[in-house]
Amino acid sequence: MKKVYASPDLLSAGHVRNLLEQNGIASQLRNYYLGGGIGDLPVNECWPEIWVDDSDVARAEQVVRELQEALAEPPGPPWICPACGERNEGQFGECWHCGATRPASVGTP
């Protein structure tokens, strides 16, 4: 087994574990309950960790790398919904106000 991901928050670790599962990679979430030990134990030793079998390490690291690259990309410029005229931030694919799908090319404010 090898650790492929660690995060200070359980939510991020859970998301990575779900992505691995969707890609057919079995994993273990370790340190689930160690958050209560922060202060008595070193902080980074208490972080939730994702571990995978040695045979899945390369694929798991690729999934984690793709996630980190996607999160590093800027979300794009804000856009105006053509259906209701509402301004939406660039990371949204649907209008928060009316639910219309973002067209391929929309005007920016």
XYZ file of N, CA and C in Angstrom:
327
model
N 0.851 -1.183 0.000
C 0.000 0.000 0.000
C 0.894 1.243 0.000
N 0.401 2.280 -0.681
C 1.147 3.529 -0.737
C 0.184 4.704 -0.607
N 0.628 5.727 0.116
C -0.174 6.938 0.268
C -0.089 7.748 -1.023
N -1.260 8.135 -1.562
C -1.278 8.934 -2.786
C -1.859 10.328 -2.563
N -2.447 10.567 -1.375
C -3.053 11.878 -1.132
C -3.211 12.091 0.366
N -2.991 13.324 0.795
C -3.260 13.738 2.170
C -3.779 15.163 2.121
N -4.692 15.485 3.019
C -5.298 16.812 3.020
C -5.634 17.210 4.451
N -5.600 18.504 4.745
C -5.964 18.924 6.093
C -7.461 18.787 6.379
N -8.274 18.558 5.325
C -9.707 18.428 5.584
C -10.256 17.114 5.028
N -11.186 16.557 5.744
C -11.779 15.273 5.404
C -12.598 15.346 4.118
N -13.194 16.486 3.841
C -14.016 16.638 2.641
C -13.195 16.421 1.372
N -12.025 17.031 1.293
C -11.164 16.865 0.115
C -10.696 15.419 -0.027
N -10.331 14.811 1.075
C -9.892 13.415 1.031
C -11.035 12.512 0.574
N -12.236 12.783 1.042
C -13.392 12.006 0.611
C -13.675 12.173 -0.868
N -13.496 13.390 -1.371
C -13.703 13.646 -2.800
C -12.697 12.852 -3.635
N -11.446 12.864 -3.227
C -10.422 12.101 -3.949
C -10.751 10.610 -3.901
N -11.187 10.140 -2.767
C -11.536 8.719 -2.656
C -12.689 8.371 -3.594
N -13.680 9.246 -3.694
C -14.790 9.011 -4.623
C -14.314 8.988 -6.069
N -13.411 9.901 -6.425
C -12.880 9.919 -7.789
C -12.122 8.630 -8.102
N -11.354 8.165 -7.143
C -10.629 6.909 -7.343
C -11.610 5.751 -7.539
N -12.655 5.727 -6.725
C -13.657 4.670 -6.846
C -14.326 4.703 -8.221
N -14.638 5.912 -8.715
C -15.247 6.046 -10.039
C -14.322 5.537 -11.139
N -13.026 5.552 -10.880
C -12.047 5.070 -11.852
C -11.647 3.619 -11.597
N -12.385 2.936 -10.743
C -12.136 1.523 -10.491
C -10.929 1.238 -9.627
N -10.539 2.203 -8.798
C -9.359 2.044 -7.944
C -9.816 1.953 -6.489
N -9.573 0.819 -5.863
C -9.915 0.644 -4.454
C -8.938 1.442 -3.598
N -9.448 2.008 -2.507
C -8.579 2.817 -1.645
C -9.000 2.681 -0.192
N -8.115 3.114 0.680
C -8.395 3.172 2.110
C -8.255 4.613 2.568
N -9.193 5.047 3.388
C -9.111 6.363 4.008
C -8.574 6.157 5.417
N -7.394 6.675 5.661
C -6.759 6.518 6.974
C -6.774 7.843 7.728
N -6.643 7.758 9.030
C -6.617 8.914 9.943
C -7.970 9.612 10.022
N -9.032 8.881 9.770
C -10.377 9.450 9.789
C -10.689 10.119 11.130
N -10.288 9.507 12.210
C -10.636 10.009 13.538
C -9.511 10.770 14.238
N -8.401 10.997 13.567
C -7.266 11.626 14.243
C -7.388 13.137 14.384
N -8.391 13.756 13.778
C -8.551 15.206 13.897
C -8.641 15.657 15.349
N -9.192 14.822 16.195
C -9.292 15.145 17.615
C -7.948 15.156 18.319
N -6.936 14.593 17.695
C -5.610 14.551 18.300
C -4.745 15.752 17.984
N -5.254 16.646 17.118
C -4.460 17.831 16.756
C -4.197 18.649 18.014
N -2.970 19.000 18.207
C -2.545 19.709 19.412
C -1.674 18.808 20.264
N -2.113 17.566 20.420
C -1.300 16.584 21.126
C -0.377 15.856 20.162
N -0.801 15.771 18.904
C -0.022 15.125 17.845
C 0.329 16.171 16.796
N 1.382 15.962 16.021
C 1.703 16.909 14.950
C 0.527 17.024 13.974
N 0.225 18.242 13.559
C -0.947 18.510 12.731
C -0.953 17.662 11.464
N 0.151 17.673 10.721
C 0.157 16.946 9.449
C 0.112 15.428 9.634
N 0.394 14.940 10.823
C 0.273 13.505 11.094
C -1.184 13.105 11.319
N -2.051 14.094 11.498
C -3.466 13.835 11.750
C -4.323 14.000 10.502
N -3.736 14.451 9.408
C -4.497 14.680 8.182
C -5.070 13.373 7.648
N -6.276 13.405 7.120
C -6.808 12.235 6.421
C -5.920 11.889 5.225
N -5.696 10.605 5.013
C -4.824 10.136 3.930
C -5.549 9.086 3.098
N -5.259 9.079 1.808
C -5.789 8.072 0.900
C -4.638 7.151 0.499
N -4.825 5.868 0.715
C -3.825 4.852 0.389
C -4.420 3.888 -0.630
N -3.589 3.447 -1.564
C -4.025 2.480 -2.578
C -3.030 1.329 -2.654
N -3.464 0.249 -3.261
C -2.601 -0.908 -3.477
C -1.449 -0.523 -4.395
N -0.310 -1.151 -4.207
C 0.876 -0.841 -5.015
C 0.612 -0.940 -6.514
N -0.237 -1.870 -6.921
C -0.508 -2.049 -8.351
C -1.348 -0.915 -8.944
N -1.984 -0.115 -8.095
C -2.841 0.981 -8.569
C -2.215 2.362 -8.389
N -0.992 2.419 -7.893
C -0.376 3.705 -7.556
C -0.298 4.646 -8.751
N 0.185 4.176 -9.882
C 0.357 5.053 -11.047
C -0.975 5.630 -11.507
N -2.008 4.790 -11.595
C -3.325 5.290 -12.018
C -3.901 6.249 -10.990
N -3.748 5.938 -9.706
C -4.275 6.805 -8.654
C -3.576 8.160 -8.656
N -2.263 8.154 -8.816
C -1.530 9.423 -8.868
C -1.967 10.256 -10.068
N -2.301 9.602 -11.184
C -2.784 10.321 -12.365
C -4.136 10.976 -12.079
N -5.033 10.264 -11.403
C -6.341 10.825 -11.047
C -6.163 12.038 -10.137
N -5.301 11.920 -9.142
C -5.044 13.034 -8.222
C -4.426 14.211 -8.971
N -3.484 13.941 -9.854
C -2.833 15.000 -10.637
C -3.855 15.730 -11.519
N -4.744 14.985 -12.170
C -5.767 15.601 -13.017
C -6.702 16.481 -12.196
N -7.055 16.035 -10.997
C -7.904 16.845 -10.123
C -7.193 18.132 -9.734
N -5.934 18.029 -9.330
C -5.187 19.217 -8.918
C -5.013 20.198 -10.069
N -4.799 19.693 -11.283
C -4.679 20.566 -12.453
C -6.005 21.258 -12.747
N -7.104 20.521 -12.631
C -8.423 21.113 -12.883
C -8.735 22.198 -11.861
N -8.351 21.976 -10.608
C -8.609 22.976 -9.569
C -7.718 24.198 -9.718
N -6.564 24.034 -10.354
C -5.636 25.156 -10.530
C -6.030 26.056 -11.698
N -6.849 25.537 -12.620
C -7.253 26.337 -13.774
C -8.185 27.456 -13.328
N -8.023 28.645 -13.902
C -8.958 29.717 -13.567
C -10.351 29.350 -14.077
N -11.384 29.782 -13.379
C -12.736 29.373 -13.743
C -13.268 30.008 -15.014
N -12.612 30.991 -15.531
C -13.110 31.678 -16.720
C -13.800 32.973 -16.332
N -14.115 33.776 -17.316
C -14.720 35.071 -17.021
C -16.191 34.931 -16.623
N -16.700 35.898 -15.890
C -18.136 35.899 -15.595
C -18.930 35.954 -16.898
N -20.167 35.493 -16.873
C -21.000 35.497 -18.070
C -22.419 35.926 -17.735
N -23.109 36.421 -18.745
C -24.487 36.881 -18.601
C -25.415 35.811 -19.175
N -26.413 35.414 -18.407
C -27.374 34.418 -18.860
C -28.250 35.013 -19.961
N -28.285 34.373 -21.126
C -29.115 34.899 -22.207
C -30.612 34.737 -21.939
N -30.991 33.852 -21.013
C -32.407 33.623 -20.728
C -32.994 34.667 -19.778
N -32.224 35.026 -18.726
C -32.785 35.947 -17.730
C -31.943 37.198 -17.513
N -30.754 37.252 -18.105
C -29.903 38.435 -17.978
C -29.085 38.497 -16.700
N -29.113 37.445 -15.897
C -28.388 37.434 -14.625
C -26.897 37.219 -14.848
N -26.077 37.894 -14.031
C -24.624 37.738 -14.092
C -24.244 36.498 -13.291
N -23.393 35.638 -13.865
C -22.933 34.408 -13.224
C -21.414 34.370 -13.211
N -20.839 33.814 -12.168
C -19.395 33.646 -12.103
C -18.965 32.586 -13.114
N -17.708 32.661 -13.542
C -17.201 31.811 -14.606
C -17.208 30.322 -14.325
N -17.189 29.914 -13.053
C -17.130 28.488 -12.747
C -18.472 27.781 -12.907
N -19.549 28.539 -13.109
C -20.866 27.925 -13.196
C -21.244 27.577 -14.626
N -21.756 26.374 -14.815
C -22.212 25.918 -16.123
C -23.695 26.135 -16.316
N -24.380 26.514 -15.232
C -25.802 26.823 -15.287
C -26.044 28.120 -14.539
N -27.061 28.840 -14.960
C -27.425 30.098 -14.298
C -27.958 29.788 -12.903
N -27.449 30.478 -11.903
C -27.892 30.240 -10.537
C -29.325 30.724 -10.341
N -29.770 31.657 -11.165
C -31.083 32.270 -10.995
C -32.198 31.475 -11.666
N -32.006 31.107 -12.940
C -33.085 30.441 -13.681
C -32.770 28.998 -14.057
N -31.517 28.564 -13.890
C -31.154 27.188 -14.195
C -30.841 26.913 -15.654
N -30.826 27.961 -16.487
C -30.513 27.772 -17.905
C -29.057 27.342 -18.058
N -28.809 26.466 -19.010
C -27.455 25.990 -19.280
C -26.641 27.083 -19.958
N -25.385 27.202 -19.553
C -24.493 28.196 -20.148
C -24.237 27.838 -21.609
N -24.513 28.751 -22.527
C -24.216 28.478 -23.938
C -22.708 28.426 -24.172
N -22.314 27.846 -25.304
C -20.890 27.730 -25.637
C -20.220 29.090 -25.706
N -20.895 30.073 -26.238
C -20.328 31.429 -26.290
C -21.361 32.396 -25.735
N -20.962 33.080 -24.664
C -21.850 34.058 -24.034
C -21.090 35.348 -23.842
N -21.813 36.419 -23.734
C -21.185 37.712 -23.478
C -20.714 37.819 -22.045
N -19.667 38.574 -21.847
C -19.165 38.824 -20.501
C -19.602 40.215 -20.090
N -19.749 40.441 -18.810
C -20.208 41.759 -18.346
C -19.192 42.855 -18.586
